[in-house]
Coordinates of C-alpha atoms in Angstrom, one line a residue:
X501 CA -5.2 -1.9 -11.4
X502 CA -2.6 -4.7 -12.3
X503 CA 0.6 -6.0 -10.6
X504 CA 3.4 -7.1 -11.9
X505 CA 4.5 -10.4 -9.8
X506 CA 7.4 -12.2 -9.7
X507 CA 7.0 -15.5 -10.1
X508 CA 10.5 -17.0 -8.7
X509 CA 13.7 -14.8 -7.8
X510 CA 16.0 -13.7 -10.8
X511 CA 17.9 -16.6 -11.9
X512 CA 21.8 -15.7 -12.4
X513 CA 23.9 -17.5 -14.8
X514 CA 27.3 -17.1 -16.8
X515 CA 27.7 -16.3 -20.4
X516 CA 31.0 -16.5 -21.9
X517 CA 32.6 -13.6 -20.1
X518 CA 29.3 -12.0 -18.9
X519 CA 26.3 -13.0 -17.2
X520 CA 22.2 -13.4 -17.6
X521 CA 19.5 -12.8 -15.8
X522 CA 16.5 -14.3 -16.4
X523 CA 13.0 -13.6 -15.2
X524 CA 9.8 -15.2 -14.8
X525 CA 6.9 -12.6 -13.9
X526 CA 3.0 -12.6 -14.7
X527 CA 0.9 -9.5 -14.5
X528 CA -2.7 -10.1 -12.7
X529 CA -5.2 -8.4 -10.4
X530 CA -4.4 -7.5 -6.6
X531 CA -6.1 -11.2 -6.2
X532 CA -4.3 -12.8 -8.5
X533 CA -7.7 -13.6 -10.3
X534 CA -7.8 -11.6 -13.8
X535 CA -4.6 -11.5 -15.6
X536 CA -3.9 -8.7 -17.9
X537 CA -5.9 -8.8 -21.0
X538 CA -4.9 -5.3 -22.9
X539 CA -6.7 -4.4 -26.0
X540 CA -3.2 -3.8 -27.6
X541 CA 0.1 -4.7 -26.3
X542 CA 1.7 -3.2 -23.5
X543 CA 5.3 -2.4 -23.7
X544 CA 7.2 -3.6 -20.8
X545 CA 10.6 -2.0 -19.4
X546 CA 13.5 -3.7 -17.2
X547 CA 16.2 -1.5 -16.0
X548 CA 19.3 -2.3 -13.8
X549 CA 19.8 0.1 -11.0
X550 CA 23.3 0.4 -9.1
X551 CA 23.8 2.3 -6.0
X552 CA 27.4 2.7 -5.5
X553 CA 29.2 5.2 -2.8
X554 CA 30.2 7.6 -5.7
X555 CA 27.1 7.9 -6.9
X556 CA 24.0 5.9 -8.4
X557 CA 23.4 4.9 -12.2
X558 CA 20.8 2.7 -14.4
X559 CA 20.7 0.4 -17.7
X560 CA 17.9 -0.1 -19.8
X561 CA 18.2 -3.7 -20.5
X562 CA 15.1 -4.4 -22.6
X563 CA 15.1 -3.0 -25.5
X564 CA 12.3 -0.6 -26.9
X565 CA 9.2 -2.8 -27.7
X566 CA 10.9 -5.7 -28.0
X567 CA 9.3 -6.8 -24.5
X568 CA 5.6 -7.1 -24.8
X569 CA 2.8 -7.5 -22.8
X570 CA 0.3 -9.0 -25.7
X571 CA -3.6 -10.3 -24.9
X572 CA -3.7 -13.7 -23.8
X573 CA -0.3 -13.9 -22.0
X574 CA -0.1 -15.2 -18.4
X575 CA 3.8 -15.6 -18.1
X576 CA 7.1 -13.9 -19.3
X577 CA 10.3 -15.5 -19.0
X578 CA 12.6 -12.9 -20.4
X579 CA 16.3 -13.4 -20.4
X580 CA 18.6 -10.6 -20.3
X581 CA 22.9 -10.2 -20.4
X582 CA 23.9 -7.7 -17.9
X583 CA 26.0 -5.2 -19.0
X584 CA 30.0 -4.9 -17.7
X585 CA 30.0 -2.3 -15.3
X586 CA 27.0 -3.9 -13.3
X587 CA 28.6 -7.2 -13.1
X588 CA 31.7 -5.6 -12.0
X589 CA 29.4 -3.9 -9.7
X590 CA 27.9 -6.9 -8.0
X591 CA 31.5 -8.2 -7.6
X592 CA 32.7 -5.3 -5.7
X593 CA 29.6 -5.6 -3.3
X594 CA 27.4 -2.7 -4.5
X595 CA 23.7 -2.7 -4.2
X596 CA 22.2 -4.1 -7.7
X597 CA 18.4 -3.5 -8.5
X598 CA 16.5 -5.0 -11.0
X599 CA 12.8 -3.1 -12.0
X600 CA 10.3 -4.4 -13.7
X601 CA 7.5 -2.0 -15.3
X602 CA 5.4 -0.8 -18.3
X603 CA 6.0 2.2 -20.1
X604 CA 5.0 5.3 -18.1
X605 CA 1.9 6.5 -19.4
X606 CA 0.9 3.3 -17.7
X607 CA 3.3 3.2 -14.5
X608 CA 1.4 3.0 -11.2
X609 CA 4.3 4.2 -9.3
X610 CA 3.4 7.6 -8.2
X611 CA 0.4 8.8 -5.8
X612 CA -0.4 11.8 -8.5
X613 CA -0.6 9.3 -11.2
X614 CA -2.9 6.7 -8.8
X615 CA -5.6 9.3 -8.5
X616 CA -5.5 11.5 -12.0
X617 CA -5.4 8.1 -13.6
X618 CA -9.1 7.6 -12.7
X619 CA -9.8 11.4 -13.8
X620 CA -11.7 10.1 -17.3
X621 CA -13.3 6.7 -15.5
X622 CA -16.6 8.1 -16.3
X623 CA -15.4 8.4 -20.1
X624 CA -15.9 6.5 -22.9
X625 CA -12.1 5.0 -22.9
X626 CA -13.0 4.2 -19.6
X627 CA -9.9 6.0 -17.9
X628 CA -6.5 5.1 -17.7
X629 CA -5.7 1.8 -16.0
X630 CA -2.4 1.1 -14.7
X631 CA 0.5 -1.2 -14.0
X632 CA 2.3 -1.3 -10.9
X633 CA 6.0 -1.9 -11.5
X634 CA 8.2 -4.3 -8.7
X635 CA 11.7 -4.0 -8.2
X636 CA 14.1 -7.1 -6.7
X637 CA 17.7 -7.0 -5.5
X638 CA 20.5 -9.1 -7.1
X639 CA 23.1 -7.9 -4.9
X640 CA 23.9 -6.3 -1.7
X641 CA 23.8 -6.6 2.0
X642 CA 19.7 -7.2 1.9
X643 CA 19.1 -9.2 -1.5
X644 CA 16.8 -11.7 -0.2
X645 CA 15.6 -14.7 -2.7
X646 CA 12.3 -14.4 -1.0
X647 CA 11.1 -10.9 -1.4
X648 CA 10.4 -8.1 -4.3
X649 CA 9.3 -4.2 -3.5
X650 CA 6.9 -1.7 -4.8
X651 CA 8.2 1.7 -4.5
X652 CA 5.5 4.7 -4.5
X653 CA 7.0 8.3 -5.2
X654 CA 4.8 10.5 -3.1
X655 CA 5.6 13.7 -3.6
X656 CA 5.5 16.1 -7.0
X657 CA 8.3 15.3 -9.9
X658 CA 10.2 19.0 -9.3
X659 CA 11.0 17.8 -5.5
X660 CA 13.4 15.9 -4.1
X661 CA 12.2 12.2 -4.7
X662 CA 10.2 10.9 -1.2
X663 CA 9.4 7.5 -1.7
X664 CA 7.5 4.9 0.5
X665 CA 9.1 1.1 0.0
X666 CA 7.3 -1.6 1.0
X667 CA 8.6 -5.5 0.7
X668 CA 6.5 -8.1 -0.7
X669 CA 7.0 -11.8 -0.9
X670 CA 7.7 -13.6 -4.0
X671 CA 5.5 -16.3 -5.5
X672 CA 2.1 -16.8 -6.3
X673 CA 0.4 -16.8 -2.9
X674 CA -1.8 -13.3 -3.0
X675 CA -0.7 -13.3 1.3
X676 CA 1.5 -10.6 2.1
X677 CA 1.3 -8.3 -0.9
X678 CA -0.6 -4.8 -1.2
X679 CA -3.9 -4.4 -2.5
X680 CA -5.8 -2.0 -4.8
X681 CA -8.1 -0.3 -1.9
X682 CA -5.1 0.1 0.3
X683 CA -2.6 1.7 -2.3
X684 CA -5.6 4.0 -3.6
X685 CA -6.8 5.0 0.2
X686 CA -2.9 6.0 0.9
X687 CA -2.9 7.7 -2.2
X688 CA -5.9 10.0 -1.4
X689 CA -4.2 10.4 2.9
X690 CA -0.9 11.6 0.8
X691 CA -2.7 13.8 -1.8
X692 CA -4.2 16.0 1.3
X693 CA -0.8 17.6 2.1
X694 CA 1.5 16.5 -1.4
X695 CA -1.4 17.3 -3.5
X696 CA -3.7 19.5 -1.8
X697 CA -5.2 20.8 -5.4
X698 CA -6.6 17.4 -6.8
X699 CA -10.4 17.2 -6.4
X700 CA -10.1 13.6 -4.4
X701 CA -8.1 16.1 -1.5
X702 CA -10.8 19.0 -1.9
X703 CA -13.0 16.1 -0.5
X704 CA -14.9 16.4 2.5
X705 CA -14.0 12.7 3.7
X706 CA -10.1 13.7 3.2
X707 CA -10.7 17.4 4.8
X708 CA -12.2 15.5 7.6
X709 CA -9.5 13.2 8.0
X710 CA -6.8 16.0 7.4
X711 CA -8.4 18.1 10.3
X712 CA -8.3 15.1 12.5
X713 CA -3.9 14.8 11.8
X714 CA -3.5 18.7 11.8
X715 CA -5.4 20.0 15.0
X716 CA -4.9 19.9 18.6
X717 CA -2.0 19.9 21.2
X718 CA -2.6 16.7 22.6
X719 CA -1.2 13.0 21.0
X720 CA -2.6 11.4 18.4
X721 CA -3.4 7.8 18.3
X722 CA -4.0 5.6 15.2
X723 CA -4.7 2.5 15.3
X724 CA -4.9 -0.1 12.3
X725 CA -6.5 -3.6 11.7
X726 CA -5.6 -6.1 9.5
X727 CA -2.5 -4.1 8.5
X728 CA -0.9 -7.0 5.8
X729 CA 2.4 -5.9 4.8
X730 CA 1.9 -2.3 5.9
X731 CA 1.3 0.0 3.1
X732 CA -1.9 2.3 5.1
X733 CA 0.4 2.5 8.2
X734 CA 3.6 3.0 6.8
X735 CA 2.5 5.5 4.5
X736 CA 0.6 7.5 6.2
X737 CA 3.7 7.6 9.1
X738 CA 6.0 8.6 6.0
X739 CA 3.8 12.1 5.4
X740 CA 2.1 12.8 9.4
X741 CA 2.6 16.3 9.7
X742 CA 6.4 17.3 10.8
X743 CA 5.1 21.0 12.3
X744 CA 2.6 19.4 14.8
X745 CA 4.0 19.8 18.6
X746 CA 2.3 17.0 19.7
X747 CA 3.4 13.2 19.2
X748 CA 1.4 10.7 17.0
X749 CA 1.5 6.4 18.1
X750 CA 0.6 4.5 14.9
X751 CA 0.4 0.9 15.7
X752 CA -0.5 -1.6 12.9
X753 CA -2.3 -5.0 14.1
X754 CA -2.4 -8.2 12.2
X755 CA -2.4 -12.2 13.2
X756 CA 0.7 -13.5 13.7
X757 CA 1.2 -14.9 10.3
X758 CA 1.6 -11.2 9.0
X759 CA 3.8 -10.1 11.9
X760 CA 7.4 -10.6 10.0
X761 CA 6.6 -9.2 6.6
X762 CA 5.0 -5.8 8.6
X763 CA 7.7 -5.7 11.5
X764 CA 10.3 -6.0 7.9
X765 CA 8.4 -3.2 6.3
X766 CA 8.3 -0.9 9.5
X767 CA 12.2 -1.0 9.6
X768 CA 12.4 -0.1 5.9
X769 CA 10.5 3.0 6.5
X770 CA 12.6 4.1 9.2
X771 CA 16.1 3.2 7.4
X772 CA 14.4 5.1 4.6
X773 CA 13.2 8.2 6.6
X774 CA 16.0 7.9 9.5
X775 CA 16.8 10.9 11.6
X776 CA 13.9 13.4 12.5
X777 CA 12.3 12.8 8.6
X778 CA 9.4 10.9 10.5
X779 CA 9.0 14.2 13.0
X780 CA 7.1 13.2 16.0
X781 CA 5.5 10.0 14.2
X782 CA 6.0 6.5 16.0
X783 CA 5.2 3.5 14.4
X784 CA 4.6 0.2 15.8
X785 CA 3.2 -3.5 15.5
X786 CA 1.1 -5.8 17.4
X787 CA -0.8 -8.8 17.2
X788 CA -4.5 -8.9 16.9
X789 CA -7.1 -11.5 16.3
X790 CA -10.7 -10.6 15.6
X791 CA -11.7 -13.4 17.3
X792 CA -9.9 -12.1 20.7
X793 CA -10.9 -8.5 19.9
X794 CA -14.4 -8.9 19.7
X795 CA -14.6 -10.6 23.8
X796 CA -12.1 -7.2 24.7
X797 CA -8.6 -9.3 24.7
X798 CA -6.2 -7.1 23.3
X799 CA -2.8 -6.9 23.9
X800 CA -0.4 -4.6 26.0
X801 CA -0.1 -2.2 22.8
X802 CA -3.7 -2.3 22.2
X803 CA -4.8 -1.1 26.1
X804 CA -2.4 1.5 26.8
X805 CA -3.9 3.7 24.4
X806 CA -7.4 5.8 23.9
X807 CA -7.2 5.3 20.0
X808 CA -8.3 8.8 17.9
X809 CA -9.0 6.4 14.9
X810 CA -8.9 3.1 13.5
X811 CA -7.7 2.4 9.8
X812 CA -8.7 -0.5 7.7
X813 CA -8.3 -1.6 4.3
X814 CA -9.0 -4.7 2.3
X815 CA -10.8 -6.1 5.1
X816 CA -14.2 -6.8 3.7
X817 CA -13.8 -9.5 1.2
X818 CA -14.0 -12.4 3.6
X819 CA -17.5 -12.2 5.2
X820 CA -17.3 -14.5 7.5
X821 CA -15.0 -12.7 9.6
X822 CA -17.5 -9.2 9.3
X823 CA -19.3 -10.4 13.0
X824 CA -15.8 -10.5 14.9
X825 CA -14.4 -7.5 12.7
X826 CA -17.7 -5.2 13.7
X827 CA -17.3 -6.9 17.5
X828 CA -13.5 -5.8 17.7
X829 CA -14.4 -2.0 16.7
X830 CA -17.3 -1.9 19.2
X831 CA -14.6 -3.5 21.8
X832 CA -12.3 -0.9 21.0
X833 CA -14.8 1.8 21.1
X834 CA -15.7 0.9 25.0
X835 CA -12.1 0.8 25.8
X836 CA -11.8 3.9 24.8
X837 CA -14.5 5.0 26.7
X838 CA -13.6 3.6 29.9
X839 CA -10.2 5.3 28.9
X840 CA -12.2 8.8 28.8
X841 CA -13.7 8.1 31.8
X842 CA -17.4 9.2 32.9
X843 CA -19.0 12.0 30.7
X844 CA -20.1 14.3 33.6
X845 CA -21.2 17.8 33.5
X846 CA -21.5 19.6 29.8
X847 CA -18.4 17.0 28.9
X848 CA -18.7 15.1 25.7
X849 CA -19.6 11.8 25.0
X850 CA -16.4 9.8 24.2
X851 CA -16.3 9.6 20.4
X852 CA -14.4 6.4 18.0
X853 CA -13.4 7.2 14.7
X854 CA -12.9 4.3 12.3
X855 CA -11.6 5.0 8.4
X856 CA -12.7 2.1 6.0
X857 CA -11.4 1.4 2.4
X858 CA -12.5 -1.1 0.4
X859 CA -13.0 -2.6 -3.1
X860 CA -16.3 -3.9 -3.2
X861 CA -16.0 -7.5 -4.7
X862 CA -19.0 -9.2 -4.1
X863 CA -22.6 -8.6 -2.6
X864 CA -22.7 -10.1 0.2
X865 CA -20.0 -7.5 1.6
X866 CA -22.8 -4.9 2.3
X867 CA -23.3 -7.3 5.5
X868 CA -20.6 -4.6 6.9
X869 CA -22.8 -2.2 6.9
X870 CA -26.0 -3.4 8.5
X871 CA -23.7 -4.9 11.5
X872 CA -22.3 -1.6 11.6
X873 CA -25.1 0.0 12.1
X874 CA -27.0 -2.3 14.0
X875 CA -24.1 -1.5 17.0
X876 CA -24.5 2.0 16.6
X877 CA -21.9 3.0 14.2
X878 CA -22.7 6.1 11.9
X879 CA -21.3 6.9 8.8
X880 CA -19.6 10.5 9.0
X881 CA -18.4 11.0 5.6
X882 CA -17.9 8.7 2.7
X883 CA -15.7 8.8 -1.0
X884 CA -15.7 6.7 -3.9
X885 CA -12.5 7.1 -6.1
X886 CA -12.9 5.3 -9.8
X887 CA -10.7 2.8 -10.4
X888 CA -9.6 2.2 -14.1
X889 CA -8.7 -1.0 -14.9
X890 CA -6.4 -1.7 -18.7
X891 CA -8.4 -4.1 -20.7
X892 CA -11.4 -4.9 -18.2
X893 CA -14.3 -2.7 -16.5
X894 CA -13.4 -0.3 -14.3
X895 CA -14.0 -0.7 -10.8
X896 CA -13.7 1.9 -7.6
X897 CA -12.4 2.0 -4.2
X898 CA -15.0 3.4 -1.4
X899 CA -13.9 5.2 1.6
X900 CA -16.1 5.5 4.7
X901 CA -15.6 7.3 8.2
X902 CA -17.4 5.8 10.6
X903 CA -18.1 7.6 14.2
X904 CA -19.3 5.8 17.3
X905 CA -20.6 8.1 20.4

C-alpha cells in the first residue's frame, strides 16, 4: 500500500481577488522507504470540502488528468485557486477541508476496498494496490498547521457513512503515522460484523476473535501495546458490539512520546461517535515501556485490570526490542493470573490471549517467534491477508493469536 504524505501544511496566498493554495505532498510506503513507482500514471484528485450549518458541499479543484502521479516522481507541488464560495466560506468561519487522493479504483479509503483489493494477489496483475488519500484543514475551530487525517469508511456504500478519523502528523518523520499491518488488521476486526460475507471474515482467526467480542455476561478487557496514533484501538472501539450487556475497557499503551498524538486521536473518536454510538465501549490511554513491562512495572491502568487480550500491530520491525516485548506479555500474563487467583478444584487454568499483526520486513523478525514459544506461548490461530502493492511486489500482512495457559 502507498500513502499520500504531506510534506508541509497548505500554503495560502492571495491572487487578485481570490486565493491559492498550494501543496507539497509525496506518495511512499508506510516507511517512507519506496516511493510510488506506477507502471503508468496515476491520476490524482484534490477536492475542497466545506461543512457549513446549512449543509455540507465539495469542489473538485484539480482538473481531470491534469494531476498526475507519473514513474519517477517523488514530489508534487501543485497549486490550485480556490473557488468564491469557499473563500467566502473560510471568511465566515466554516470548517474548510482539503483531500488529497487517486482516482477511486485505487482509493484506500474504505475497509471493503482494503481487503477485496488483495482478492487477485495471487494473479498475474498481481492484484490491486492502493493509495491512501489524506485530508488537512484550512479553516475552522481545529485547523492545526501540524497535523493531516486519514479517514476510513467502515461500513457498506448504501448505509449511512460511519467513518473512523485518525490524526497524523505532517512532515517526513514516519513517527506517528499509521502503518499497512495495522490499517489491514482493523480492516479484517471491522469486516467480521460490516462485512461478515468476505472470505478474510469467514476465517477461523477472525471467527475466533469475533467469538471472543460477542460472548459472555461478564466485561471485556483489551489491552493494546505499542498503540502509535491509535488506529487498532480506536477502530475496533468504533464497531465493539452495541447489543452486548456487558461493558468493554480498551486501553491503548505507548511510550510517552506517542502519548499526545493517541490521547488527540481518542477524543476524535468520541466527538465523532458522541452519545451512546460507542455503546458500552470505553477507551483509554496509558504509558507503557517494554523495558518496565518486562520486570512487572506497569502502571495504575495496566494493574487494575485481568486483560481478555492483548493487541499489537507493527511491533516487529525493530528486533532489538523482541526480548522486552515477549517479557512484557509473559508479565502481563502472570498478572493476570494472580488476578484469577489459584486454579483449584475442576477450575481452569487462567488463559492470555494476545492478537499479533504484522508485515514481515526482514528475516531476522522470526526471532518473535522462537521467544514466544520458548516462554510458553502457543499459536491458536493464524491469517495471512495479500497485500498488493501499485508498481512493486506484493507483500502480505500475517495475523497470529497467541494463547498462554
Amino acid at each position: 500500500m502507498h500513502y499520500i504524505r504531506l510534506l508541509r501544511p497548505p500554503k495560502l496566498s492571495p491572487s487578485q481577488q481570490r486565493m491559492q493554495a498550494e501543496l507539497v505532498f509525496t506518495i511512499t510506503t508506510d516507511l517512507g522507504d519506496s516511493f510510488l513507482y506506477p507502471e503508468a500514471p496515476v491520476n490524482l484528485v484534490v477536492t475542497a470540502h466545506v461543512y457549513t450549518p446549512s449543509g455540507d458541499y465539495w469542489y473538485e479543484l484539480s482538473e481531470h488528468g491534469k494531476l498526475q502521479w507519473t514513474p519517477g516522481r517523488r514530489v508534487a507541488k501543485p497549486v490550485f485557486e480556490l473557488p468564491p464560495t469557499v473563500v467566502s466560506a473560510m471568511m465566515s468561519g466554516d470548517v474548510v477541508e482539503l483531500c488529497v487522493g487517486s482516482e477511486s479504483s485505487f482509493s484506500a479509503d474504505r475497509v471493503h476496498s482494503i481487503l477485496t483489493s488483495a482478492k487477485d494477489a495471487h494473479s498475474q496483475d498481481g492484484g490491486r494496490g492502493l493509495i491512501m488519500p489524506v485530508q488537512v484543514t484550512l479553516n475552522g475551530p481545529d485547523a492545526d498547521d501540524d497535523i493531516s487525517t486519514r479517514k476510513i469508511r467502515l461500513n457498506a456504500t448504501n448505509e449511512l457513512p460511519e467513518y473512523l478519523e485518525i490524526e497524523e502528523e505532517i512532515g517526513e518523520s514516519i513517527a506517528r503515522h499509521i502503518w499497512d499491518a495495522g490499517v489491514v488488521a482493523l480492516s479484517a476486526m471491522v469486516a467480521t460484523y460490516k462485512f461478515p460475507h468476505l472470505e478474510s471474515s469467514q476465517h477461523p482467526c477472525m471467527q475466533t476473535l469475533r467469538r471472543m467480542f460477542d460472548s459472555g455476561e461478564s466485561e471485556m478487557n483489551i489491552l493494546e501495546l505499542g498503540c502509535g496514533v491509535g488506529i487498532l484501538g480506536t477502530g475496533l472501539c468504533a464497531v465493539y458490539p452495541r447489543e452486548r450487556a456487558a461493558d468493554c475497557t480498551i486501553l491503548m499503551t505507548d511510550l510517552d512520546e506517542a502519548e499526545g498524538r493517541a490521547r488527540a486521536n481518542i477524543a476524535l473518536l468520541k466527538h465523532n461517535h458522541s452519545g451512546s454510538q460507542l455503546g458500552n465501549a470505553t477507551i483509554l490511554y496509558e504509558n507503557l515501556n517494554w523495558e518496565h513491562g518486562r520486570q512487572g512495572r506497569f502502571g495504575p491502568e495496566v494493574q487494575r485490570r485481568r486483560w481478555d487480550l492483548v493487541l499489537l500491530s507493527d511491533c516487529t520491525y525493530n528486533v532489538d526490542v523482541l526480548p522486552a516485548l515477549v517479557g512484557t506479555l509473559s508479565a502481563l500474563h502472570e498478572a493476570n493470573a494472580k488476578q484469577a487467583g489459584p486454579a483449584g478444584g475442576d477450575a481452569r487454568p487462567s488463559a492470555t490471549r494476545v492478537f499479533l499483526a504484522t508485515k514481515p520486513r526482514h528475516a531476522s523478525e522470526k526471532a518473535l517467534f522462537a521467544l514466544m514459544e520458548s516462554e510458553g506461548w502457543r499459536i491458536l490461530e493464524s491469517q495471512v491477508l495479500p497485500l498488493p502493492v501499485l508498481g512493486a511486489e506484493s507483500e502480505s500482512v500475517e495475523m497470529y493469536l497467541f494463547e498462554k495457559v
